[in-house]
Amino acid sequence: LLWRKYATERLTLKELQSKRMKAMPKVQLREALVSATTHLPGAVCKDINEVHLLHGTKPDNLVNILSDGLNERYSCGMFGHGSYLAEGSCKSDQYTVVDRGNHPALHNRLYGSAGGPDSDVFYILVCRTLLGWFVRTKDGETSLDGSRRIWSTTDKRELSHIPRIDPPATFHSLQVEIGGKVYRHREYVLTHSERIYPEYLLAYHRR
């Protein structure tokens, strides 16, 4: 079901691109992430800015995410209501919480008869993501591509409309650049989580 929702959204974006839009601006991710994910099964569709991004999370949330995907309705940060992703593992690591072994449902799903991790672990999801036509910002309020407002609603649940598209369509994602409210790592925010498919789970130790 989770994949079907994502695949439907991808098809919708492809049709939108071919019938109603000029060429989308191309996203440029960090080369380290592109190189690390370029040989994963199933090529991404670059025409609609389909990419792999990272999402750090808590063990408490992981079973629900693996079953139902990310949910923007439960997430509100500096850049509105949405699912937050990153192109650097060090940024995603900031959102993780250690798993010290008190999550039986998660451990049964991940480790089976092994029972759970033998030491502290953290989790990051590698997510197939449809950035589509993205809008760039530094302050979380105005666009870098014309100083227009980036939100169409006051509660910051929906991005503004793409200029010169008829019939109207809203931006598909938000790219937060460094130099304003963030200093070291860009962030990506999607207000519709069906455009995110959690494809791989990384379990790791910190040194």
Short mmCIF file of C-alpha atoms in Angstrom, two decimals:
data_model
loop_
_atom_site.label_atom_id
_atom_site.label_comp_id
_atom_site.label_asym_id
_atom_site.label_seq_id
_atom_site.Cartn_x
_atom_site.Cartn_y
_atom_site.Cartn_z
CA LEU A 1 0.00 0.00 0.00
CA LEU A 2 2.79 2.42 0.91
CA TRP A 3 4.57 1.82 -2.38
CA ARG A 4 1.34 2.12 -4.38
CA LYS A 5 0.66 5.56 -2.90
CA TYR A 6 4.17 6.66 -3.78
CA ALA A 7 4.02 5.21 -7.29
CA THR A 8 0.70 6.95 -7.92
CA GLU A 9 2.18 10.27 -6.83
CA ARG A 10 5.19 9.71 -9.08
CA LEU A 11 2.93 9.03 -12.07
CA THR A 12 0.94 12.18 -11.29
CA LEU A 13 4.14 14.24 -11.24
CA LYS A 14 5.29 12.74 -14.54
CA GLU A 15 1.97 13.63 -16.18
CA LEU A 16 2.09 17.12 -14.70
CA GLN A 17 5.58 17.61 -16.03
CA SER A 18 4.76 16.40 -19.53
CA LYS A 19 1.43 18.21 -19.99
CA ARG A 20 1.47 21.43 -17.97
CA MET A 21 4.99 22.43 -17.00
CA LYS A 22 8.12 23.71 -18.57
CA ALA A 23 11.27 21.91 -17.46
CA MET A 24 11.58 21.74 -13.69
CA PRO A 25 14.66 23.30 -12.08
CA LYS A 26 17.09 20.49 -11.31
CA VAL A 27 18.04 19.78 -7.74
CA GLN A 28 21.75 19.46 -6.98
CA LEU A 29 22.36 17.20 -4.00
CA ARG A 30 25.64 16.65 -2.19
CA GLU A 31 27.87 14.48 -4.33
CA ALA A 32 28.61 12.14 -1.42
CA LEU A 33 24.95 11.13 -1.12
CA VAL A 34 24.46 10.83 -4.88
CA SER A 35 27.51 8.57 -5.15
CA ALA A 36 26.41 6.42 -2.22
CA THR A 37 22.91 5.83 -3.64
CA THR A 38 23.46 5.83 -7.40
CA HIS A 39 23.74 2.03 -7.67
CA LEU A 40 20.73 1.19 -5.54
CA PRO A 41 18.11 -0.93 -7.35
CA GLY A 42 15.52 1.02 -9.31
CA ALA A 43 16.81 4.13 -11.04
CA VAL A 44 15.39 7.45 -9.90
CA CYS A 45 13.45 9.65 -12.32
CA LYS A 46 15.60 12.74 -12.63
CA ASP A 47 13.08 14.64 -14.77
CA ILE A 48 10.83 15.07 -11.71
CA ASN A 49 13.67 15.38 -9.20
CA GLU A 50 13.25 11.96 -7.67
CA VAL A 51 16.16 11.47 -5.27
CA HIS A 52 17.27 9.58 -2.18
CA LEU A 53 17.33 11.57 1.07
CA LEU A 54 17.85 10.72 4.74
CA HIS A 55 15.52 10.86 7.71
CA GLY A 56 16.69 10.27 11.27
CA THR A 57 14.07 9.08 13.72
CA LYS A 58 13.31 7.68 17.17
CA PRO A 59 12.78 3.98 17.88
CA ASP A 60 9.31 4.87 19.22
CA ASN A 61 8.28 6.09 15.75
CA LEU A 62 9.91 3.45 13.61
CA VAL A 63 7.29 0.68 13.57
CA ASN A 64 4.62 3.15 12.42
CA ILE A 65 6.91 4.63 9.77
CA LEU A 66 7.80 1.19 8.39
CA SER A 67 4.11 0.29 8.22
CA ASP A 68 2.49 3.55 7.16
CA GLY A 69 5.28 5.88 6.05
CA LEU A 70 6.13 9.34 7.32
CA ASN A 71 3.26 11.57 8.43
CA GLU A 72 3.57 15.33 8.03
CA ARG A 73 0.56 15.93 10.29
CA TYR A 74 2.60 14.95 13.34
CA SER A 75 5.63 17.03 12.52
CA CYS A 76 5.96 20.79 12.87
CA GLY A 77 9.35 22.47 12.86
CA MET A 78 11.02 25.74 12.02
CA PHE A 79 9.88 25.43 8.41
CA GLY A 80 6.26 24.49 8.82
CA HIS A 81 4.27 21.29 9.02
CA GLY A 82 6.02 18.62 6.99
CA SER A 83 8.38 15.69 6.85
CA TYR A 84 11.97 16.84 7.21
CA LEU A 85 14.80 15.18 5.30
CA ALA A 86 18.49 15.85 4.77
CA GLU A 87 21.31 15.05 2.37
CA GLY A 88 23.88 14.49 5.11
CA SER A 89 23.92 11.71 7.70
CA CYS A 90 25.36 14.06 10.32
CA LYS A 91 22.24 16.23 10.03
CA SER A 92 19.88 13.24 10.18
CA ASP A 93 21.76 11.89 13.18
CA GLN A 94 20.68 14.99 15.14
CA TYR A 95 17.08 13.74 15.04
CA THR A 96 17.81 10.20 16.25
CA VAL A 97 17.40 8.75 19.75
CA VAL A 98 19.31 5.75 21.02
CA ASP A 99 17.66 2.33 21.04
CA ARG A 100 18.68 0.68 24.32
CA GLY A 101 16.55 -2.42 23.96
CA ASN A 102 13.10 -1.56 25.34
CA HIS A 103 11.16 -1.75 22.06
CA PRO A 104 9.94 -5.36 21.69
CA ALA A 105 7.63 -4.79 18.69
CA LEU A 106 10.40 -3.06 16.76
CA HIS A 107 13.00 -5.63 17.71
CA ASN A 108 10.76 -8.51 16.73
CA ARG A 109 10.30 -6.94 13.31
CA LEU A 110 13.95 -6.05 12.76
CA TYR A 111 15.89 -8.76 14.57
CA GLY A 112 13.51 -11.73 14.87
CA SER A 113 14.81 -14.51 17.07
CA ALA A 114 17.99 -12.54 17.80
CA GLY A 115 15.86 -10.48 20.15
CA GLY A 116 17.37 -7.06 19.57
CA PRO A 117 20.62 -5.13 19.23
CA ASP A 118 23.53 -6.15 21.43
CA SER A 119 24.49 -2.53 22.10
CA ASP A 120 23.18 1.01 21.62
CA VAL A 121 21.99 1.67 18.06
CA PHE A 122 20.47 4.57 16.14
CA TYR A 123 18.28 4.54 13.03
CA ILE A 124 18.26 6.54 9.79
CA LEU A 125 15.90 5.87 6.89
CA VAL A 126 17.03 6.18 3.28
CA CYS A 127 13.95 7.55 1.55
CA ARG A 128 13.07 7.65 -2.12
CA THR A 129 11.70 11.17 -2.44
CA LEU A 130 9.81 13.18 -5.06
CA LEU A 131 11.02 16.76 -4.79
CA GLY A 132 9.26 17.76 -8.00
CA TRP A 133 9.15 21.51 -8.50
CA PHE A 134 10.81 22.82 -5.34
CA VAL A 135 10.97 26.31 -3.90
CA ARG A 136 14.13 27.58 -2.21
CA THR A 137 14.30 29.67 0.96
CA LYS A 138 16.66 30.81 3.68
CA ASP A 139 14.26 32.40 6.15
CA GLY A 140 11.34 29.96 5.85
CA GLU A 141 9.02 32.74 4.69
CA THR A 142 10.12 34.07 1.30
CA SER A 143 11.51 32.51 -1.86
CA LEU A 144 15.07 33.01 -3.08
CA ASP A 145 13.71 32.94 -6.64
CA GLY A 146 11.77 36.20 -6.63
CA SER A 147 11.14 37.06 -2.95
CA ARG A 148 7.56 35.76 -3.08
CA ARG A 149 5.89 34.17 -0.05
CA ILE A 150 6.50 30.43 0.05
CA TRP A 151 3.32 29.51 1.96
CA SER A 152 -0.25 29.58 0.72
CA THR A 153 -1.74 29.03 4.19
CA THR A 154 -1.05 30.85 7.45
CA ASP A 155 -0.56 27.58 9.37
CA LYS A 156 2.28 26.61 6.98
CA ARG A 157 0.72 23.34 5.89
CA GLU A 158 0.70 24.04 2.15
CA LEU A 159 3.31 25.65 -0.07
CA SER A 160 2.50 28.48 -2.46
CA HIS A 161 1.57 28.15 -6.12
CA ILE A 162 4.10 27.67 -8.88
CA PRO A 163 4.16 30.80 -11.05
CA ARG A 164 2.68 30.72 -14.53
CA ILE A 165 1.13 27.23 -14.28
CA ASP A 166 -2.44 26.83 -15.49
CA PRO A 167 -4.46 25.32 -13.94
CA PRO A 168 -2.68 26.20 -10.67
CA ALA A 169 -0.42 23.75 -8.83
CA THR A 170 1.48 24.19 -5.59
CA PHE A 171 5.20 23.63 -5.12
CA HIS A 172 5.99 20.03 -4.27
CA SER A 173 8.80 20.57 -1.75
CA LEU A 174 10.83 23.15 0.12
CA GLN A 175 14.63 23.36 -0.09
CA VAL A 176 16.08 25.27 2.87
CA GLU A 177 19.46 26.76 2.02
CA ILE A 178 22.23 27.54 4.48
CA GLY A 179 22.96 31.12 5.42
CA GLY A 180 19.66 32.07 7.03
CA LYS A 181 18.04 29.98 9.74
CA VAL A 182 20.31 27.00 9.09
CA TYR A 183 24.08 27.23 9.13
CA ARG A 184 25.67 23.92 8.17
CA HIS A 185 23.24 21.60 6.41
CA ARG A 186 20.46 22.10 3.91
CA GLU A 187 17.06 20.63 4.74
CA TYR A 188 14.19 19.43 2.60
CA VAL A 189 10.56 19.67 3.72
CA LEU A 190 7.60 17.91 2.12
CA THR A 191 4.07 18.76 3.17
CA HIS A 192 2.66 15.63 1.48
CA SER A 193 4.37 12.52 2.78
CA GLU A 194 2.98 10.25 0.08
CA ARG A 195 5.86 11.69 -1.96
CA ILE A 196 8.29 9.90 0.37
CA TYR A 197 8.95 6.16 0.34
CA PRO A 198 11.13 4.81 3.21
CA GLU A 199 13.17 2.37 1.17
CA TYR A 200 16.04 1.31 3.42
CA LEU A 201 16.73 1.36 7.15
CA LEU A 202 20.24 1.96 8.48
CA ALA A 203 20.99 0.78 12.02
CA TYR A 204 24.33 2.08 13.27
CA HIS A 205 26.53 2.70 16.29
CA ARG A 206 28.10 6.01 17.17
CA ARG A 207 31.81 6.05 17.80
#
